[in-house]
PDB file of C-alpha atoms and ligand atoms in Angstrom:
ATOM      1  CA  MET A   1      76.547 119.721  72.036  1.00  0.00           C
ATOM      2  CA  ARG A   2      76.759 116.724  74.346  1.00  0.00           C
ATOM      3  CA  LYS A   3      73.480 115.376  72.924  1.00  0.00           C
ATOM      4  CA  GLN A   4      74.872 115.729  69.436  1.00  0.00           C
ATOM      5  CA  LEU A   5      77.983 113.804  70.484  1.00  0.00           C
ATOM      6  CA  VAL A   6      75.806 110.990  71.867  1.00  0.00           C
ATOM      7  CA  GLU A   7      73.920 110.845  68.547  1.00  0.00           C
ATOM      8  CA  THR A   8      77.214 110.562  66.669  1.00  0.00           C
ATOM      9  CA  LEU A   9      78.339 107.711  68.949  1.00  0.00           C
ATOM     10  CA  LYS A  10      75.041 105.878  68.369  1.00  0.00           C
ATOM     11  CA  GLN A  11      75.476 106.225  64.621  1.00  0.00           C
ATOM     12  CA  LYS A  12      78.963 104.781  64.923  1.00  0.00           C
ATOM     13  CA  GLY A  13      77.560 101.699  66.652  1.00  0.00           C
ATOM     14  CA  ILE A  14      77.640 102.341  70.409  1.00  0.00           C
ATOM     15  CA  THR A  15      74.515 100.659  71.752  1.00  0.00           C
ATOM     16  CA  ASP A  16      74.969 100.509  75.541  1.00  0.00           C
ATOM     17  CA  GLU A  17      72.545 103.103  76.873  1.00  0.00           C
ATOM     18  CA  ARG A  18      74.372 103.376  80.185  1.00  0.00           C
ATOM     19  CA  VAL A  19      77.611 104.255  78.434  1.00  0.00           C
ATOM     20  CA  LEU A  20      75.832 106.858  76.286  1.00  0.00           C
ATOM     21  CA  LYS A  21      74.202 108.317  79.387  1.00  0.00           C
ATOM     22  CA  ALA A  22      77.536 108.567  81.197  1.00  0.00           C
ATOM     23  CA  ILE A  23      79.035 110.428  78.244  1.00  0.00           C
ATOM     24  CA  SER A  24      76.061 112.755  78.098  1.00  0.00           C
ATOM     25  CA  LYS A  25      76.639 113.674  81.745  1.00  0.00           C
ATOM     26  CA  ILE A  26      80.324 114.544  81.698  1.00  0.00           C
ATOM     27  CA  PRO A  27      81.416 118.046  80.628  1.00  0.00           C
ATOM     28  CA  ARG A  28      84.267 117.125  78.286  1.00  0.00           C
ATOM     29  CA  HIS A  29      85.251 120.764  77.750  1.00  0.00           C
ATOM     30  CA  TYR A  30      86.540 120.881  81.349  1.00  0.00           C
ATOM     31  CA  PHE A  31      89.286 118.449  80.323  1.00  0.00           C
ATOM     32  CA  LEU A  32      90.676 120.532  77.504  1.00  0.00           C
ATOM     33  CA  ASP A  33      92.609 123.707  77.237  1.00  0.00           C
ATOM     34  CA  SER A  34      90.191 126.638  76.817  1.00  0.00           C
ATOM     35  CA  ALA A  35      91.441 127.022  73.230  1.00  0.00           C
ATOM     36  CA  PHE A  36      89.632 123.773  72.420  1.00  0.00           C
ATOM     37  CA  GLU A  37      86.391 124.591  74.222  1.00  0.00           C
ATOM     38  CA  LYS A  38      84.299 125.039  71.090  1.00  0.00           C
ATOM     39  CA  VAL A  39      85.330 121.705  69.596  1.00  0.00           C
ATOM     40  CA  ALA A  40      85.351 119.685  72.825  1.00  0.00           C
ATOM     41  CA  TYR A  41      82.251 117.721  71.810  1.00  0.00           C
ATOM     42  CA  GLU A  42      83.507 116.724  68.402  1.00  0.00           C
ATOM     43  CA  ASP A  43      84.316 113.042  68.173  1.00  0.00           C
ATOM     44  CA  ARG A  44      88.080 113.569  68.060  1.00  0.00           C
ATOM     45  CA  ALA A  45      91.100 113.062  70.267  1.00  0.00           C
ATOM     46  CA  PHE A  46      92.786 116.254  71.524  1.00  0.00           C
ATOM     47  CA  PRO A  47      96.207 117.132  72.858  1.00  0.00           C
ATOM     48  CA  ILE A  48      96.725 117.567  76.598  1.00  0.00           C
ATOM     49  CA  ALA A  49      99.992 118.244  78.452  1.00  0.00           C
ATOM     50  CA  GLU A  50     103.220 116.259  77.886  1.00  0.00           C
ATOM     51  CA  SER A  51     102.261 115.438  74.249  1.00  0.00           C
ATOM     52  CA  GLN A  52      99.572 113.047  75.470  1.00  0.00           C
ATOM     53  CA  THR A  53      95.955 112.959  74.378  1.00  0.00           C
ATOM     54  CA  ILE A  54      92.419 112.790  75.689  1.00  0.00           C
ATOM     55  CA  SER A  55      90.999 109.815  73.798  1.00  0.00           C
ATOM     56  CA  GLN A  56      88.352 110.205  71.143  1.00  0.00           C
ATOM     57  CA  PRO A  57      84.862 109.834  72.704  1.00  0.00           C
ATOM     58  CA  TYR A  58      84.109 106.931  70.354  1.00  0.00           C
ATOM     59  CA  THR A  59      87.181 105.088  71.641  1.00  0.00           C
ATOM     60  CA  VAL A  60      86.216 105.754  75.261  1.00  0.00           C
ATOM     61  CA  ALA A  61      82.658 104.550  74.585  1.00  0.00           C
ATOM     62  CA  TYR A  62      83.891 101.476  72.681  1.00  0.00           C
ATOM     63  CA  GLN A  63      86.311 100.356  75.387  1.00  0.00           C
ATOM     64  CA  THR A  64      83.815 101.081  78.154  1.00  0.00           C
ATOM     65  CA  GLN A  65      81.065  99.125  76.406  1.00  0.00           C
ATOM     66  CA  LEU A  66      83.400  96.122  76.051  1.00  0.00           C
ATOM     67  CA  LEU A  67      84.142  96.147  79.780  1.00  0.00           C
ATOM     68  CA  GLU A  68      80.474  95.463  80.678  1.00  0.00           C
ATOM     69  CA  ILE A  69      80.760  97.407  83.921  1.00  0.00           C
ATOM     70  CA  SER A  70      78.566  96.434  86.850  1.00  0.00           C
ATOM     71  CA  GLN A  71      78.025  98.663  89.861  1.00  0.00           C
ATOM     72  CA  TYR A  72      80.959  98.437  92.334  1.00  0.00           C
ATOM     73  CA  ASP A  73      83.234  96.646  89.853  1.00  0.00           C
ATOM     74  CA  LYS A  74      86.859  97.232  90.829  1.00  0.00           C
ATOM     75  CA  VAL A  75      88.453  98.620  87.691  1.00  0.00           C
ATOM     76  CA  LEU A  76      92.119  99.280  87.031  1.00  0.00           C
ATOM     77  CA  GLU A  77      92.867 101.846  84.333  1.00  0.00           C
ATOM     78  CA  ILE A  78      96.320 102.230  82.795  1.00  0.00           C
ATOM     79  CA  GLY A  79      96.922 105.754  81.460  1.00  0.00           C
ATOM     80  CA  THR A  80      94.924 108.337  83.434  1.00  0.00           C
ATOM     81  CA  GLY A  81      95.761 111.108  80.963  1.00  0.00           C
ATOM     82  CA  SER A  82      93.051 113.736  81.243  1.00  0.00           C
ATOM     83  CA  GLY A  83      90.976 111.599  83.615  1.00  0.00           C
ATOM     84  CA  TYR A  84      88.001 111.545  81.242  1.00  0.00           C
ATOM     85  CA  GLN A  85      87.856 107.758  80.808  1.00  0.00           C
ATOM     86  CA  ALA A  86      88.196 107.271  84.586  1.00  0.00           C
ATOM     87  CA  MET A  87      85.203 109.551  85.183  1.00  0.00           C
ATOM     88  CA  VAL A  88      83.094 107.716  82.583  1.00  0.00           C
ATOM     89  CA  LEU A  89      83.813 104.490  84.510  1.00  0.00           C
ATOM     90  CA  ALA A  90      82.988 106.178  87.823  1.00  0.00           C
ATOM     91  CA  GLU A  91      79.735 107.482  86.347  1.00  0.00           C
ATOM     92  CA  LEU A  92      78.817 103.812  85.664  1.00  0.00           C
ATOM     93  CA  GLY A  93      79.320 102.960  89.335  1.00  0.00           C
ATOM     94  CA  ALA A  94      82.796 101.391  89.097  1.00  0.00           C
ATOM     95  CA  GLN A  95      85.432 101.761  91.818  1.00  0.00           C
ATOM     96  CA  VAL A  96      88.243 103.166  89.721  1.00  0.00           C
ATOM     97  CA  PHE A  97      91.994 102.826  90.339  1.00  0.00           C
ATOM     98  CA  THR A  98      93.954 104.690  87.680  1.00  0.00           C
ATOM     99  CA  ILE A  99      97.705 104.875  87.011  1.00  0.00           C
ATOM    100  CA  GLU A 100      99.646 107.557  85.129  1.00  0.00           C
ATOM    101  CA  ARG A 101     103.406 107.475  84.434  1.00  0.00           C
ATOM    102  CA  GLN A 102     103.758 111.208  83.672  1.00  0.00           C
ATOM    103  CA  LYS A 103     104.268 113.150  86.896  1.00  0.00           C
ATOM    104  CA  LYS A 104     102.907 116.378  85.472  1.00  0.00           C
ATOM    105  CA  LEU A 105      99.635 114.780  84.337  1.00  0.00           C
ATOM    106  CA  PHE A 106      99.325 112.979  87.665  1.00  0.00           C
ATOM    107  CA  ASP A 107      99.859 116.230  89.600  1.00  0.00           C
ATOM    108  CA  GLU A 108      97.274 118.114  87.565  1.00  0.00           C
ATOM    109  CA  HIS A 109      94.467 115.932  88.895  1.00  0.00           C
ATOM    110  CA  SER A 110      94.860 117.247  92.417  1.00  0.00           C
ATOM    111  CA  LYS A 111      93.543 120.635  91.293  1.00  0.00           C
ATOM    112  CA  PHE A 112      91.044 119.507  88.670  1.00  0.00           C
ATOM    113  CA  ILE A 113      87.542 120.825  89.395  1.00  0.00           C
ATOM    114  CA  LEU A 114      85.698 117.611  88.588  1.00  0.00           C
ATOM    115  CA  ARG A 115      87.824 115.649  91.052  1.00  0.00           C
ATOM    116  CA  LYS A 116      85.427 116.421  93.910  1.00  0.00           C
ATOM    117  CA  LYS A 117      82.399 115.209  91.978  1.00  0.00           C
ATOM    118  CA  TYR A 118      84.083 111.839  91.368  1.00  0.00           C
ATOM    119  CA  SER A 119      85.807 111.614  94.712  1.00  0.00           C
ATOM    120  CA  GLY A 120      85.864 107.799  94.684  1.00  0.00           C
ATOM    121  CA  ILE A 121      88.513 107.590  91.942  1.00  0.00           C
ATOM    122  CA  LYS A 122      91.965 106.671  93.247  1.00  0.00           C
ATOM    123  CA  TYR A 123      94.914 108.147  91.348  1.00  0.00           C
ATOM    124  CA  PHE A 124      98.400 106.615  91.300  1.00  0.00           C
ATOM    125  CA  TYR A 125     101.705 107.806  89.893  1.00  0.00           C
ATOM    126  CA  GLY A 126     103.425 104.697  88.590  1.00  0.00           C
ATOM    127  CA  ASP A 127     104.140 102.267  85.802  1.00  0.00           C
ATOM    128  CA  GLY A 128     101.091 100.552  84.374  1.00  0.00           C
ATOM    129  CA  PHE A 129     103.148  97.492  83.415  1.00  0.00           C
ATOM    130  CA  GLU A 130     103.362  96.783  87.152  1.00  0.00           C
ATOM    131  CA  GLY A 131      99.648  97.296  87.851  1.00  0.00           C
ATOM    132  CA  LEU A 132      98.643  97.741  91.493  1.00  0.00           C
ATOM    133  CA  PRO A 133      99.418  94.473  93.315  1.00  0.00           C
ATOM    134  CA  THR A 134      98.325  95.930  96.663  1.00  0.00           C
ATOM    135  CA  TYR A 135      94.788  96.521  95.421  1.00  0.00           C
ATOM    136  CA  ALA A 136      94.444  93.430  93.223  1.00  0.00           C
ATOM    137  CA  PRO A 137      92.487  91.480  92.146  1.00  0.00           C
ATOM    138  CA  PHE A 138      90.358  93.592  89.813  1.00  0.00           C
ATOM    139  CA  ASP A 139      87.088  92.744  88.077  1.00  0.00           C
ATOM    140  CA  LYS A 140      88.180  94.687  85.008  1.00  0.00           C
ATOM    141  CA  VAL A 141      91.344  96.195  83.547  1.00  0.00           C
ATOM    142  CA  ILE A 142      91.380  98.860  80.834  1.00  0.00           C
ATOM    143  CA  VAL A 143      94.557  99.959  79.091  1.00  0.00           C
ATOM    144  CA  THR A 144      94.292 103.315  77.301  1.00  0.00           C
ATOM    145  CA  ALA A 145      97.755 103.409  75.701  1.00  0.00           C
ATOM    146  CA  ALA A 146      99.127 101.191  72.910  1.00  0.00           C
ATOM    147  CA  ALA A 147     100.629  98.130  74.594  1.00  0.00           C
ATOM    148  CA  PRO A 148     103.533  96.379  72.821  1.00  0.00           C
ATOM    149  CA  PHE A 149     102.351  93.101  74.405  1.00  0.00           C
ATOM    150  CA  ILE A 150      99.832  91.995  77.041  1.00  0.00           C
ATOM    151  CA  PRO A 151     101.477  92.856  80.378  1.00  0.00           C
ATOM    152  CA  PRO A 152     101.602  89.585  82.355  1.00  0.00           C
ATOM    153  CA  LYS A 153     101.238  91.338  85.726  1.00  0.00           C
ATOM    154  CA  LEU A 154      97.941  92.844  84.616  1.00  0.00           C
ATOM    155  CA  VAL A 155      96.626  89.388  83.721  1.00  0.00           C
ATOM    156  CA  GLU A 156      97.774  88.144  87.146  1.00  0.00           C
ATOM    157  CA  GLN A 157      95.878  90.973  88.841  1.00  0.00           C
ATOM    158  CA  LEU A 158      92.610  90.108  87.122  1.00  0.00           C
ATOM    159  CA  LYS A 159      89.966  88.037  88.948  1.00  0.00           C
ATOM    160  CA  THR A 160      88.817  84.736  87.493  1.00  0.00           C
ATOM    161  CA  GLY A 161      86.058  85.661  85.050  1.00  0.00           C
ATOM    162  CA  GLY A 162      87.445  89.200  84.917  1.00  0.00           C
ATOM    163  CA  LYS A 163      87.934  91.082  81.651  1.00  0.00           C
ATOM    164  CA  MET A 164      90.698  93.225  80.221  1.00  0.00           C
ATOM    165  CA  VAL A 165      90.302  95.564  77.252  1.00  0.00           C
ATOM    166  CA  ILE A 166      93.631  96.521  75.713  1.00  0.00           C
ATOM    167  CA  PRO A 167      94.900  97.907  72.379  1.00  0.00           C
ATOM    168  CA  VAL A 168      97.913  95.811  71.347  1.00  0.00           C
ATOM    169  CA  GLY A 169     100.489  96.607  68.677  1.00  0.00           C
ATOM    170  CA  GLU A 170     103.770  98.407  68.148  1.00  0.00           C
ATOM    171  CA  GLY A 171     103.086 100.207  64.873  1.00  0.00           C
ATOM    172  CA  SER A 172     100.840 103.199  64.247  1.00  0.00           C
ATOM    173  CA  VAL A 173      97.748 101.014  64.473  1.00  0.00           C
ATOM    174  CA  GLN A 174      96.758  98.642  67.263  1.00  0.00           C
ATOM    175  CA  GLN A 175      94.149  95.963  67.521  1.00  0.00           C
ATOM    176  CA  MET A 176      91.701  96.084  70.404  1.00  0.00           C
ATOM    177  CA  LEU A 177      91.657  92.856  72.378  1.00  0.00           C
ATOM    178  CA  ARG A 178      89.250  91.705  75.033  1.00  0.00           C
ATOM    179  CA  LEU A 179      90.618  89.036  77.336  1.00  0.00           C
ATOM    180  CA  THR A 180      88.616  86.974  79.765  1.00  0.00           C
ATOM    181  CA  LYS A 181      90.505  85.192  82.518  1.00  0.00           C
ATOM    182  CA  ASN A 182      89.629  81.511  82.858  1.00  0.00           C
ATOM    183  CA  GLU A 183      89.620  79.433  86.031  1.00  0.00           C
ATOM    184  CA  ASP A 184      92.928  77.764  85.171  1.00  0.00           C
ATOM    185  CA  GLY A 185      94.588  81.185  84.806  1.00  0.00           C
ATOM    186  CA  SER A 186      94.650  81.058  80.992  1.00  0.00           C
ATOM    187  CA  THR A 187      92.862  83.708  78.941  1.00  0.00           C
ATOM    188  CA  SER A 188      90.363  83.675  76.094  1.00  0.00           C
ATOM    189  CA  GLN A 189      90.914  86.488  73.625  1.00  0.00           C
ATOM    190  CA  GLU A 190      88.631  88.299  71.229  1.00  0.00           C
ATOM    191  CA  MET A 191      90.335  90.319  68.504  1.00  0.00           C
ATOM    192  CA  LEU A 192      88.362  93.426  67.663  1.00  0.00           C
ATOM    193  CA  ALA A 193      88.663  96.672  65.698  1.00  0.00           C
ATOM    194  CA  ASN A 194      91.773  98.728  64.961  1.00  0.00           C
ATOM    195  CA  PHE A 195      92.614 101.942  66.821  1.00  0.00           C
ATOM    196  CA  SER A 196      95.498 104.320  67.194  1.00  0.00           C
ATOM    197  CA  PHE A 197      96.733 105.165  70.708  1.00  0.00           C
ATOM    198  CA  VAL A 198      99.804 106.913  72.108  1.00  0.00           C
ATOM    199  CA  PRO A 199     102.379 104.311  73.190  1.00  0.00           C
ATOM    200  CA  MET A 200     102.435 102.589  76.563  1.00  0.00           C
ATOM    201  CA  LYS A 201     105.954 103.162  77.895  1.00  0.00           C
ATOM    202  CA  GLU A 202     107.973 101.440  80.595  1.00  0.00           C
ATOM    203  CA  GLY A 203     108.797 103.174  83.865  1.00  0.00           C
ATOM    204  CA  ARG A 204     107.752 106.482  85.377  1.00  0.00           C
ATOM    205  CA  ASN A 205     108.613 109.865  83.978  1.00  0.00           C
ATOM    206  CA  ASN A 206     109.071 112.976  86.092  1.00  0.00           C
TER     207      ASN A 206
HETATM  208  N1  SAH G   1      92.522 107.529  79.499  1.00  0.00           N
HETATM  209  C1  SAH G   1      93.037 108.782  79.017  1.00  0.00           C
HETATM  210  C2  SAH G   1      93.811 108.620  77.704  1.00  0.00           C
HETATM  211  C3  SAH G   1      95.177 109.083  77.892  1.00  0.00           C
HETATM  212  S1  SAH G   1      96.361 108.789  76.635  1.00  0.00           S
HETATM  213  C4  SAH G   1      91.958 109.832  78.908  1.00  0.00           C
HETATM  214  O1  SAH G   1      90.781 109.531  79.131  1.00  0.00           O
HETATM  215  O2  SAH G   1      92.275 110.987  78.649  1.00  0.00           O
HETATM  216  C5  SAH G   1      97.368 107.527  77.397  1.00  0.00           C
HETATM  217  C6  SAH G   1      98.026 107.880  78.687  1.00  0.00           C
HETATM  218  O3  SAH G   1      98.751 106.715  79.087  1.00  0.00           O
HETATM  219  C7  SAH G   1      99.042 109.010  78.626  1.00  0.00           C
HETATM  220  O4  SAH G   1      98.718 109.983  79.571  1.00  0.00           O
HETATM  221  C8  SAH G   1     100.376 108.323  78.950  1.00  0.00           C
HETATM  222  O5  SAH G   1     101.281 109.141  79.692  1.00  0.00           O
HETATM  223  C9  SAH G   1      99.916 107.138  79.780  1.00  0.00           C
HETATM  224  N2  SAH G   1     100.848 106.005  79.843  1.00  0.00           N
HETATM  225  C10 SAH G   1     101.652 105.493  78.873  1.00  0.00           C
HETATM  226  N3  SAH G   1     102.354 104.441  79.337  1.00  0.00           N
HETATM  227  C11 SAH G   1     101.985 104.259  80.638  1.00  0.00           C
HETATM  228  C12 SAH G   1     102.355 103.335  81.663  1.00  0.00           C
HETATM  229  N4  SAH G   1     103.277 102.386  81.477  1.00  0.00           N
HETATM  230  N5  SAH G   1     101.766 103.459  82.877  1.00  0.00           N
HETATM  231  C13 SAH G   1     100.844 104.418  83.121  1.00  0.00           C
HETATM  232  N6  SAH G   1     100.454 105.331  82.194  1.00  0.00           N
HETATM  233  C14 SAH G   1     101.014 105.245  80.966  1.00  0.00           C
END
């Protein structure tokens, strides 16, 4: 089923072999409620706790491909959710720092069985708009919730030459942007395809 998923992603235009390999290695059904086990490898988003979602594999592959991950890249992820995206990044050799604002989703990771396999991932309960100043700067930033605007603190926490991939928009559809941070602190932006994410919200929620 995982091979079939990889074929589907190729047909939809994912070309980075390393990304496809990472997806072929991760058992996505572990991230879903057992009721969804049979459909876990379909290219669809699924509900997880707290009315949040595990992103569609195509979306995960698309964002990951845009990040151009190198081994040991320090990557900040906003919106841990199920943890699937974080593990795809870890599979590519990134050092992952991931933030979730929902306490219940954050707490669930401590007992998740794949946590041991990807023991390098660092999980934080907090507000993604703030980033992680203590651990900055990052080579890459990935936002996996719909951002109403580009959070300035996340741009600050990016290294020069670093990249951020972020879906921006307040309606039901957002546009994927890829920002590259220039030496003078400004950013160059590429406007890419449209996607639909759950909203990025301010503050923590317990
Ligand atoms: N990357 C996830 C996708 C999760 S959906 C995966 O692979 O499954 C988006 C997640 O972003 C939700 O869990 C939501 O609670 C979280 N989120 C929304 N706003 C946030 C914020 N300001 N800071 C941190 N997490 C946030």
